[in-house]
Coordinates of C-alpha atoms and ligand atoms in Angstrom, one line a residue:
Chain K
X1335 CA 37.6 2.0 9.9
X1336 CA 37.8 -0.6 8.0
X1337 CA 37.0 0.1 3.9
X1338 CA 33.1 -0.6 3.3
X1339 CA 31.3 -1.2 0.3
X1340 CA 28.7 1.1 -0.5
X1341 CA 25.5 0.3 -1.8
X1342 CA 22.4 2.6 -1.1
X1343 CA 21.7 6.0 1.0
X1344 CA 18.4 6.4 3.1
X1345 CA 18.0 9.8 4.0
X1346 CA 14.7 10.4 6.2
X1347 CA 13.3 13.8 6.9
X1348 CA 10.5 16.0 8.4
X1349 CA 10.2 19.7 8.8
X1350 CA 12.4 22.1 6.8
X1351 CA 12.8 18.8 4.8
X1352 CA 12.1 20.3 1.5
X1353 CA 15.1 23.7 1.8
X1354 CA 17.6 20.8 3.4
X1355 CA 16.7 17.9 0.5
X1356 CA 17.8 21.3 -2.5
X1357 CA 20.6 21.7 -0.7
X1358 CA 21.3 18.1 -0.3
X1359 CA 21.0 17.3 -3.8
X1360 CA 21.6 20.1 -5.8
X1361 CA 25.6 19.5 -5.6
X1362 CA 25.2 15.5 -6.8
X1363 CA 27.3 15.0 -9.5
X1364 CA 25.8 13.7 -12.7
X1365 CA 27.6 10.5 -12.9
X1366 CA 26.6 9.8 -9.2
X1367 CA 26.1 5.8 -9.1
X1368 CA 24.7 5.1 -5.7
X1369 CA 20.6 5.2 -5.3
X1370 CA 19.2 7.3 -2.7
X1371 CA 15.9 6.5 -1.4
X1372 CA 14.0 9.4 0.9
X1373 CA 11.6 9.0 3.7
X1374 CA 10.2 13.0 3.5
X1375 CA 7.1 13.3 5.8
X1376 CA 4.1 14.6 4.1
X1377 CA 1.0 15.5 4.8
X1378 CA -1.3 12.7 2.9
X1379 CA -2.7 15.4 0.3
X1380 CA 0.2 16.3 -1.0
X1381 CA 0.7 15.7 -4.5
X1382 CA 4.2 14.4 -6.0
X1383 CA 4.9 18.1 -6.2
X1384 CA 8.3 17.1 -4.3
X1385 CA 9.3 14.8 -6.9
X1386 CA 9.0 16.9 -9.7
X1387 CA 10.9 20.0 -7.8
X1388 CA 13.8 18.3 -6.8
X1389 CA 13.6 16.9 -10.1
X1390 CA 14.3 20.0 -11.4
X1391 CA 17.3 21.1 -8.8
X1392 CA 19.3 18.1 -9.1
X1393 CA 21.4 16.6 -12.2
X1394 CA 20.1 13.2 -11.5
X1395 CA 16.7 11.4 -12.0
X1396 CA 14.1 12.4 -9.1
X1397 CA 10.6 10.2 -8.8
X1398 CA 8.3 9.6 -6.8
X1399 CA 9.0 5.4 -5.8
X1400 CA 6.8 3.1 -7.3
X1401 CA 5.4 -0.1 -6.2
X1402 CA 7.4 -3.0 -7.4
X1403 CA 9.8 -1.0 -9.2
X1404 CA 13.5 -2.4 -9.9
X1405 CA 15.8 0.5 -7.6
X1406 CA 18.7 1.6 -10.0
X1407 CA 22.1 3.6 -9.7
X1408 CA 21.8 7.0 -9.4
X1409 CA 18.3 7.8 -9.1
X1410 CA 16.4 9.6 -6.2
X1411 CA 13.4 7.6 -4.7
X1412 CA 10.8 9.4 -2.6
X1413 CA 8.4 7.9 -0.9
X1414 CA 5.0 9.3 -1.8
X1415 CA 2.2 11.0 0.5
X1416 CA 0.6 8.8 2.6
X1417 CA 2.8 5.0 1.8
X1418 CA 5.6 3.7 3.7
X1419 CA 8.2 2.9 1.4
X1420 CA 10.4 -0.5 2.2
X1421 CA 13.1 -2.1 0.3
X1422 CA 13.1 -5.4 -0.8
X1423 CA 15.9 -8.0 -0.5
X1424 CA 16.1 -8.3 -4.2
X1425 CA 16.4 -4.3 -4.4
X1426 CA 12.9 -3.6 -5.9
X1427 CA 10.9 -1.0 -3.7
X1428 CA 7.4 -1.8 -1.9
X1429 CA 4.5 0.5 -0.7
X1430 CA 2.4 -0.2 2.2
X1431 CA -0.6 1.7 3.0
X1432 CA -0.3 0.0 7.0
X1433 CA -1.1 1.9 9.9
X1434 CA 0.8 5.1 10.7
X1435 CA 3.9 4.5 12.6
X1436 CA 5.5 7.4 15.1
X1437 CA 2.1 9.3 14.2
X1438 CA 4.0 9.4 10.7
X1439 CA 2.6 7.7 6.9
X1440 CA 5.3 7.7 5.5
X1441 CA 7.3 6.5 8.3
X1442 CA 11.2 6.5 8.7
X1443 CA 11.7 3.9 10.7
X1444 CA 9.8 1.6 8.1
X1445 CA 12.1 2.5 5.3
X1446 CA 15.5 2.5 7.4
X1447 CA 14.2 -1.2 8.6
X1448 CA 13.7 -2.6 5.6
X1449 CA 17.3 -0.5 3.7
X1450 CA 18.9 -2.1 6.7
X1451 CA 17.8 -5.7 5.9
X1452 CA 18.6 -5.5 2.3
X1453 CA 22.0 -3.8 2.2
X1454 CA 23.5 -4.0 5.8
X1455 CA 27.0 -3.0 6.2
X1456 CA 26.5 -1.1 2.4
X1457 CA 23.7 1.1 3.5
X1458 CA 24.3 4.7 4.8
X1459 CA 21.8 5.8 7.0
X1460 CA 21.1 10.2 7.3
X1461 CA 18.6 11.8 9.3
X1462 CA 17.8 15.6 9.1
X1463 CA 15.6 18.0 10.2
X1464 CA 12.3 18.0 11.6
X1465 CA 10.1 18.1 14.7
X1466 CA 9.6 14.3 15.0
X1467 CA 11.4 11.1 16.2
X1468 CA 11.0 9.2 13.7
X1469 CA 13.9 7.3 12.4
X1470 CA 15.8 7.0 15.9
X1471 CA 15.0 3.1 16.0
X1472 CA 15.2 2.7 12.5
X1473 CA 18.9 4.7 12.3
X1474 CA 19.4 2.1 15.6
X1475 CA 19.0 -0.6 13.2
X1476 CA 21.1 0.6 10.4
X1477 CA 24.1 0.8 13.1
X1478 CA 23.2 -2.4 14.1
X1479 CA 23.7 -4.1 10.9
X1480 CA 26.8 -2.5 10.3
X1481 CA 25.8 0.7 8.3
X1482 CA 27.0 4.0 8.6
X1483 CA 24.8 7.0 10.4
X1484 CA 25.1 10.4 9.9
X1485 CA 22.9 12.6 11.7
X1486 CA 22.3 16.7 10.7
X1487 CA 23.9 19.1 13.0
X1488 CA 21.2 19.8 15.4
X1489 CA 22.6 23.2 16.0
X1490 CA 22.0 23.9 12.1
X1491 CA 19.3 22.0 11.5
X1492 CA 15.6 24.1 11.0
X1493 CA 14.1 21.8 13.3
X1494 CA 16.4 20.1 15.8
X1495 CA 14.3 17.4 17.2
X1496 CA 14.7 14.9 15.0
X1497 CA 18.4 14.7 14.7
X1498 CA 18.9 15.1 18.6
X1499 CA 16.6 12.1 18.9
X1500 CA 18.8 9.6 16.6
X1501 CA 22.1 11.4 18.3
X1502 CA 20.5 10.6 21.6
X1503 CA 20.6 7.0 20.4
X1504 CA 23.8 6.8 20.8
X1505 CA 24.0 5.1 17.2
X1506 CA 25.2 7.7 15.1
X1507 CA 28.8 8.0 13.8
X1508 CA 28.9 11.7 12.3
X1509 CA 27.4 14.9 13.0
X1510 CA 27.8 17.1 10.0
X1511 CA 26.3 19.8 8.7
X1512 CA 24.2 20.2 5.1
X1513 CA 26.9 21.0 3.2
X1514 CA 29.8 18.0 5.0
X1515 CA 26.8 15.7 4.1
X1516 CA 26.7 16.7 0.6
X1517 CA 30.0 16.9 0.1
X1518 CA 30.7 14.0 1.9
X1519 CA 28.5 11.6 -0.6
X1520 CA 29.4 13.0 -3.4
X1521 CA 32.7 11.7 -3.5
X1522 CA 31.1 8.2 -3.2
X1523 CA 31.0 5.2 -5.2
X1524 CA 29.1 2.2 -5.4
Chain R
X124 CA 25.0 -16.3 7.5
X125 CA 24.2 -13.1 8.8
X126 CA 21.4 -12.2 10.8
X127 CA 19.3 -10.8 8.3
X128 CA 19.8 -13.1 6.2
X129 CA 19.1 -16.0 8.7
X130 CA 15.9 -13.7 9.7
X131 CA 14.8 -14.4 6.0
X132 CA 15.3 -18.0 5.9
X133 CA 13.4 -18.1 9.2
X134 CA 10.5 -16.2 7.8
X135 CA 10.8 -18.7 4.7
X136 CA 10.1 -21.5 6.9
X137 CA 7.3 -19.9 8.9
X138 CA 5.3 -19.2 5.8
X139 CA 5.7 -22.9 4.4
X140 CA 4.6 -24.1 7.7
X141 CA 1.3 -21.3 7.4
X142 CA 0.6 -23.0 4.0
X143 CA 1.4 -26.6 4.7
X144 CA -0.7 -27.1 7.8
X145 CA -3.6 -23.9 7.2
X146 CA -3.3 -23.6 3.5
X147 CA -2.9 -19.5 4.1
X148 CA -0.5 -19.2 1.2
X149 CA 1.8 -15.8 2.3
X150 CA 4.4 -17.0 0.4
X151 CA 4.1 -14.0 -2.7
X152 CA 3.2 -11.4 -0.4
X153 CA 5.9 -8.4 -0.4
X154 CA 8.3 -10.1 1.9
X155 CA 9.6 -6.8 3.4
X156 CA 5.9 -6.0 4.8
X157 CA 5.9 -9.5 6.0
X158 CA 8.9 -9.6 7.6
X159 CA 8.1 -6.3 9.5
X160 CA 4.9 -7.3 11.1
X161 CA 6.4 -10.7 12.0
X162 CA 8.6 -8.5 13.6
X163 CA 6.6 -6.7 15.3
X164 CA 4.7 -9.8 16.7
X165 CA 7.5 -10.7 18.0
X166 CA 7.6 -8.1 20.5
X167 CA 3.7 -8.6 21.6
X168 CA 4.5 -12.6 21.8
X169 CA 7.0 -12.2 23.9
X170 CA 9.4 -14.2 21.6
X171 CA 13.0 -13.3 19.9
X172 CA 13.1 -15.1 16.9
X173 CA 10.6 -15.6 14.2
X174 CA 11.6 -19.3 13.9
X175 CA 10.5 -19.9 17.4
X176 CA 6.6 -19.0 16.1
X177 CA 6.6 -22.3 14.0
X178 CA 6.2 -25.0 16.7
X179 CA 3.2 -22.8 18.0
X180 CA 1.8 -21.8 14.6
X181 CA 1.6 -26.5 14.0
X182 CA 0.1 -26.9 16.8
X183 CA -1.8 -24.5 18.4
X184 CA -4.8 -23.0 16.1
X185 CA -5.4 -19.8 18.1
X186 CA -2.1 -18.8 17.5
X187 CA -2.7 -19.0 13.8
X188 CA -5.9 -16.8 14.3
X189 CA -3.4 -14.3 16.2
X190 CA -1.3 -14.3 13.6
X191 CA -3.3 -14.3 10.9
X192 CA -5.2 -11.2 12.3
X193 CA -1.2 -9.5 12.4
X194 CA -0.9 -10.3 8.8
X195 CA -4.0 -8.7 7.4
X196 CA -4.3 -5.0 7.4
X197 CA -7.6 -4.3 6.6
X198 CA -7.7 -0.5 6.7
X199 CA -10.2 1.5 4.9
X200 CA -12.4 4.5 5.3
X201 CA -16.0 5.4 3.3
X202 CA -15.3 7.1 0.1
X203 CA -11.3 6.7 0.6
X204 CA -9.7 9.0 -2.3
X205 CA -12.9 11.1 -2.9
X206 CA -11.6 11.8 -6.5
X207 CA -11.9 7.8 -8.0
X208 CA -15.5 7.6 -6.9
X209 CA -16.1 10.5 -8.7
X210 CA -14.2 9.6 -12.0
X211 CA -16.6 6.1 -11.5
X212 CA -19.9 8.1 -11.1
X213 CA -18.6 10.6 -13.9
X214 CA -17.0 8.2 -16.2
X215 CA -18.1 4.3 -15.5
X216 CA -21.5 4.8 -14.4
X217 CA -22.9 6.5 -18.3
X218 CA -21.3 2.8 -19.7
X219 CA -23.2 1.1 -17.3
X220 CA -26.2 2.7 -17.4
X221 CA -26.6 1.2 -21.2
X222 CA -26.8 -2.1 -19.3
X223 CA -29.8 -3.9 -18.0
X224 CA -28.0 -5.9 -15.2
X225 CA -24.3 -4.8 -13.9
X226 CA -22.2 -7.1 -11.8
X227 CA -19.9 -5.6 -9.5
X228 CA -17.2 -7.3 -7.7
X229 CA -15.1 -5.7 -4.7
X230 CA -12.0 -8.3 -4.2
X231 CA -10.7 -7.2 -0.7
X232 CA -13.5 -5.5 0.6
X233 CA -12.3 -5.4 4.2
X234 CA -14.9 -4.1 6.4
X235 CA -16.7 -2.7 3.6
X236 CA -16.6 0.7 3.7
X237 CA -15.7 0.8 -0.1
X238 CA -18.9 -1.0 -0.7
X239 CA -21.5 1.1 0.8
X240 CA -20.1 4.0 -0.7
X241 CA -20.1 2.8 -3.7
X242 CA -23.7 1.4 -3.5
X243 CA -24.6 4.7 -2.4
X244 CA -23.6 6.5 -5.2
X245 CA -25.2 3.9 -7.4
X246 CA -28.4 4.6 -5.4
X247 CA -28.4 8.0 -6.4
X248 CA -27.5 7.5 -9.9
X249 CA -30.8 5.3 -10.0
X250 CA -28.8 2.3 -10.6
X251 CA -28.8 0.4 -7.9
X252 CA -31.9 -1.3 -8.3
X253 CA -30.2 -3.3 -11.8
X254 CA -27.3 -4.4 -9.4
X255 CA -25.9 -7.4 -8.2
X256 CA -22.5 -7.0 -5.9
X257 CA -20.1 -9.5 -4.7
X258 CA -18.1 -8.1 -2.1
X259 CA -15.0 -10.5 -1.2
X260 CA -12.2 -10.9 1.2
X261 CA -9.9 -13.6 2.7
X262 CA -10.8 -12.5 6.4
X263 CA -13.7 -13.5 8.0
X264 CA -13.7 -11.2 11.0
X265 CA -13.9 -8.3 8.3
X266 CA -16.3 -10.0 6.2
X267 CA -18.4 -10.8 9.8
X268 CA -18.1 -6.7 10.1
X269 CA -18.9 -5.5 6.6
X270 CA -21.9 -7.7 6.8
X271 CA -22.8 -5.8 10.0
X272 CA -22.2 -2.0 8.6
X273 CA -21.7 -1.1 11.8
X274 CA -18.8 1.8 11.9
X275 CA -17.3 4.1 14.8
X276 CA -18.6 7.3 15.0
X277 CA -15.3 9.5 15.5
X278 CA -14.7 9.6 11.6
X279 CA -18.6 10.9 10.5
X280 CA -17.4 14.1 10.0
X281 CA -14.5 13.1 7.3
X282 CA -17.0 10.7 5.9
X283 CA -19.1 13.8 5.0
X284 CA -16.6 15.6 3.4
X285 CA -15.3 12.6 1.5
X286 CA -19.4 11.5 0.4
X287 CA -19.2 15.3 -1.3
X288 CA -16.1 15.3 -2.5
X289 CA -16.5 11.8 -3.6
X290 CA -19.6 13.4 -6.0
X291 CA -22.5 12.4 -3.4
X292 CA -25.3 14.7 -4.4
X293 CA -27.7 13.9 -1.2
X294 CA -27.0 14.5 2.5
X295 CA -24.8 11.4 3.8
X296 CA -26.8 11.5 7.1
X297 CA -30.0 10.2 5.2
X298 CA -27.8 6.7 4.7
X299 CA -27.1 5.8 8.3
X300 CA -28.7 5.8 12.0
X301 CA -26.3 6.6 14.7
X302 CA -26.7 4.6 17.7
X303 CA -24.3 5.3 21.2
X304 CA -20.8 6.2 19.1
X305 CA -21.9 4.1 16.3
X306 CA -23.4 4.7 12.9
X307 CA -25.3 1.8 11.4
X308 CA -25.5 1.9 8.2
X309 CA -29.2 1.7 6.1
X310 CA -30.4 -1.9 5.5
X311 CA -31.6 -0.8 2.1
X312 CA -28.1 -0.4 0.9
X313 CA -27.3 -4.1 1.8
X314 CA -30.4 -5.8 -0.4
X315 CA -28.1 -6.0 -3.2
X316 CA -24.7 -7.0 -1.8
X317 CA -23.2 -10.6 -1.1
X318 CA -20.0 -10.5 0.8
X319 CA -18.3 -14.2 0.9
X320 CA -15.1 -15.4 1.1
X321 CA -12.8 -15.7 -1.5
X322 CA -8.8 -16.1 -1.4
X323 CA -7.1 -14.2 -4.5
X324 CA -4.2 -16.8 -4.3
X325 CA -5.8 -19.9 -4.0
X326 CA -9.7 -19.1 -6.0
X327 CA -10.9 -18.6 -8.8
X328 CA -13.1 -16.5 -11.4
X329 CA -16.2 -14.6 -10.7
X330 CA -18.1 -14.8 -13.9
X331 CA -18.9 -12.1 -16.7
X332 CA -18.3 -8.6 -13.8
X333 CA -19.0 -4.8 -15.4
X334 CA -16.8 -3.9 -12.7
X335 CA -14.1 -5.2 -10.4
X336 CA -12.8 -3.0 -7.8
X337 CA -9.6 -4.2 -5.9
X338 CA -7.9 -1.4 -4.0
X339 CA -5.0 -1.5 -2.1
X340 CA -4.4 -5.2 -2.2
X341 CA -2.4 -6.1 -4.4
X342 CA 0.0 -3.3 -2.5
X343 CA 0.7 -6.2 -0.3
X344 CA 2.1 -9.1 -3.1
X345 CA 4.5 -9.6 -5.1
X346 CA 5.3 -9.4 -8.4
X347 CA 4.2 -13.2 -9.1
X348 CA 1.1 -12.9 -7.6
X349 CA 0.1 -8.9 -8.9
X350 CA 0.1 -10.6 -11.8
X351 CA -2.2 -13.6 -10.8
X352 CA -4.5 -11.5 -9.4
X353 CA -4.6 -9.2 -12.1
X354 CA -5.2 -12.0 -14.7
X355 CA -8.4 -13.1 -12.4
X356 CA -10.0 -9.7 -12.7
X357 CA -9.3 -9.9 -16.4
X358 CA -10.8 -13.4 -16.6
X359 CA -13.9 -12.0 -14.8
X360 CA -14.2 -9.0 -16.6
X361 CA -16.7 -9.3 -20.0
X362 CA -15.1 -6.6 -22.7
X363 CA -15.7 -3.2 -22.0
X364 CA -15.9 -3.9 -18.5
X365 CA -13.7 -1.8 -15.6
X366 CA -10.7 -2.1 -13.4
X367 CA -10.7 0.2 -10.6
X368 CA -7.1 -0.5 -8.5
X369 CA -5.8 1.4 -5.3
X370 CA -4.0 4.7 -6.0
X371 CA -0.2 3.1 -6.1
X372 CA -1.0 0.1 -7.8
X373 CA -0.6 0.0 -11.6
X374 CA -1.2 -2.1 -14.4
X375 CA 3.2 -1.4 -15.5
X376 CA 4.0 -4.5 -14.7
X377 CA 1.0 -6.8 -16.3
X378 CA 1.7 -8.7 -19.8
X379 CA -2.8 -8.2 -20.8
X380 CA -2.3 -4.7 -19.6
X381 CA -2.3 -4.0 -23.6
X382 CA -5.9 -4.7 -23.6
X383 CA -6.9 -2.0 -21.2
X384 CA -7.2 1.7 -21.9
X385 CA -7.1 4.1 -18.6
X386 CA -10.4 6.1 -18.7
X387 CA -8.6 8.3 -15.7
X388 CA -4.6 7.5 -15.1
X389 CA -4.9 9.2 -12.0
X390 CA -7.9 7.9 -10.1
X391 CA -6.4 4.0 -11.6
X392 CA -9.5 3.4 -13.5
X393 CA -9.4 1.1 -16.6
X394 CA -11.7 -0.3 -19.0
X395 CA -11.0 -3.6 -21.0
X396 CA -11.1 -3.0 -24.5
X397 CA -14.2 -4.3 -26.7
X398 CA -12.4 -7.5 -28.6
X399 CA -11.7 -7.2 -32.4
X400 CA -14.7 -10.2 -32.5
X401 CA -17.2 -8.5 -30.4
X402 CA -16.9 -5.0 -31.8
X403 CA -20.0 -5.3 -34.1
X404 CA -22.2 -6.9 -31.1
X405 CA -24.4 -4.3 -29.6
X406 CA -23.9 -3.1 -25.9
X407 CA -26.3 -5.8 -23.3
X408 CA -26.8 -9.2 -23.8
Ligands
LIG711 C1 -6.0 -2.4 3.0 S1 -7.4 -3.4 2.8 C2 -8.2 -2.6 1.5 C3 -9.7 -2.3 1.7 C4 -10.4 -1.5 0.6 N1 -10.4 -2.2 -0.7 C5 -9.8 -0.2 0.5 O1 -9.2 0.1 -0.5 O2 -10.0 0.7 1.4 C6 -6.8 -4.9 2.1 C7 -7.7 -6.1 2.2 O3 -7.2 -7.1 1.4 C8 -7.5 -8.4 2.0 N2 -6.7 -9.4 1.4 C9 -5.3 -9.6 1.6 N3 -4.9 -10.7 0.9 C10 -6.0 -11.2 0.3 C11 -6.3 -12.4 -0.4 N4 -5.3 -13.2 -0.8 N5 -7.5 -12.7 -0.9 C12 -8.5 -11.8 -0.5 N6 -8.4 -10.7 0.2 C13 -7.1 -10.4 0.6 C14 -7.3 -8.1 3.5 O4 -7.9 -9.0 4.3 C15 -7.8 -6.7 3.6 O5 -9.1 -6.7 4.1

């Protein structure tokens, strides 16, 4: 394959998201230079709990995304209970409080969309576990625009669903567990 | 070019044309949220590129209506995030109280929802009476509805729990009549509120407000236009007055946002700071 360069990760999430996201993370190294912007399904009265744990796990910057906010190297964006999270073309983040999409607010599918648009080819696209298809068109997309896909190990995942749905796609290049993922981008570079 | 970015010269074009011929300005609306539900019409259209919408958008009015209708997302719910209406009754409503007239403005009222629970809890607080409320938004259909107060039944139960939450000290039933799966909401509430039409791009000031509420708006602009929104409220506001904003929307990226204090971070409620000149005026006119 020919050498691509990377610009952002998307990782979406459901179920078991919050064991798979410390193990994810926890391994980053400090000087880590890509951002990493999450899609983790909530329920709507969650608080930014989320943020400020895997603040605490990981040796880079975790927050909560906000509105209009400039997206810089190396930091963690979540998207918070009850907003989709998009990306804009000039690389500043936007919330949306539109309808639910795939019974899910935040939705996957929104945020891979809109990564996809802004960073094409650059943009690695991950989906792990949970009991959900959301993100199946939206890791669709990322493939489409040139992107790389990784999808969770169904057979290691909590929840399988959701990774079987974006394999079942036919769209996703690797199948990896937790740990090949982590490894795997934190040897990259932006 | 690739096809993303030709997709966003496309989408370009199609909102010049929406200005040009309607004078709907979507140009400093968070493109990203655009550019999805153009998207999405595409699909219900039957169409496979956003550029072919523009011939139909010049000359063929109903389609702008259509479209028009995709682009505004006018969800709301009575007493949406309980806890702000609470930090208003607990923290806003004392100031106003001191007042012998309060002018309220909701910019981007939808279907109203946000203004009925918020006259409601003025009610109770024995302030309504001293009111006057202008209740605002750029879509007619959802201005025609608000004026009705005419809401689906299914959600009654999470209104309840919201009205309590939200610091109602009555029974929330007292405030409506249900009728088939509607609820209609009490005449009474309504003597007090003017809902009109007014464009946060293209209008301007509402004189001398005590309070403006705009939630979950400015969400859907940019930057450019955050900002001329915000400097509207501020023009509108008379020192001491209050900003209420939706729960993701800040004042971080505002140059007059030095001459607000948040009476409640959280719940995104701020007051405009007495000016240096005013301070030895007494509260009222
Ligand atoms: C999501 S609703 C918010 C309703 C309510 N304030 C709430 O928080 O539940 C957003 C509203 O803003 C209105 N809106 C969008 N752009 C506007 C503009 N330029 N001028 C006035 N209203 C606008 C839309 O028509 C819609 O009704």
């Amino acid at each position: 394959m020919k050498e691509k360069k990377i610009k952002a990760i998307a990782v979406g999430v459901s179920a078991g998201g919050l064991k798979a996201l410390v193990e994810l993370f926890s391994n980053l190294p400090a000087d880590f230079s890509l951002p990493i912007v999450v899609t983790q399904h909530l329920h709507p009265a969650d608080d930014s709990y989320l943020a400020t744990l895997l603040d605490r796990i990981t040796l880079l910057k975790v927050k909560e995304a906000i509105d209009k906010e400039t997206i810089k190297p190396g930091v963690i964006y979540l998207a918070p209970p009850n907003y989709h999270l998009l990306i804009e073309r000039k690389e500043t983040i936007s919330l949306s409080s539109d309808e639910k999409v795939n019974f899910s607010r935040p939705s996957i599918d929104v945020m891979f969309e809109s990564a996809a648009n802004t960073w094409g080819a650059g943009l690695i696209g991950i989906i792990l576990t949970g009991a959900s298809s959301d993100g199946a068109k939206g890791i669709k997309i990322i493939k489409d625009a040139g992107g790389l896909t990784i999808a969770q190990d169904p057979n290691t995942a909590e929840y399988s669903m959701m990774p079987q749905a974006a394999i079942d796609t036919g769209a996703i290049n690797n199948v990896m567990s937790l740990d090949e993922i982590g490894k795997f981008i934190s040897s990259l570079r932006r | 070019m690739k096809k993303s970015e030709i997709e966003e010269l496309e989408l370009r074009l199609l909102l010049d044309a929406m200005y040009h011929r309607y004078g709907y300005d979507f140009r400093d609306y968070a493109r990203a949220s655009v550019e999805r539900r153009a998207r999405q019409f595409l699909g219900k259209a039957g169409l496979s590129t956003i550029s072919e919408m523009i011939p139909l958008l010049l000359h063929n009015v109903s389609f702008f209506q259509t479209l028009i209708r995709e682009f505004s997302i006018t969800v709301t719910e009575m007493f949406r995030d309980p806890g702000v209406y609470r930090v208003i009754k607990e923290q806003v409503f004392p100031v106003l109280q001191t007042y012998p007239f309060i002018k309220i403005w909701h910019a981007g009222c939808a279907t109203g929802e946000e203004v009925y629970s918020l006259a409601i809890l003025l009610q109770e607080a024995g302030l309504y009476t001293r009111a006057t409320i202008f209740a605002t938004d750029f879509n007619d259909e959802a201005l025609e509805k608000a004026k009705q107060g005419i809401y689906h039944l299914e959600n009654i139960k999470q209104c309840t729990i919201n009205y309590q939450k939200g610091g109602g000290s009555e029974s929330f039933s007292q405030y409506y009549q249900a009728k088939y799966d509607s609820i209609v909401m009490d005449k009474t509430l309504r003597k007090n509120i003017t809902f009109a039409n007014h464009n946060l791009v293209t209008d301007q000031t509402f004189g001398e407000m005590h309070l403006v509420l705009c939630r979950n708006v400015l969400i859907y602009f940019n930057k450019t236009l955050q900002n001329r929104a915000l400097d509207l409220f501020d023009d509108s506001l008379r020192p001491g007055g209050f900003l209420c904003l939706g729960n993701k929307e800040s004042l971080l990226f505002w140059d007059r946002a030095k001459h607000y204090e948040a009476v409640e971070e959280s719940a995104r409620v701020f007051q405009k700071k007495y000016q240096p000149e005013r301070l030895n005026m007494t509260n009222g006119y």
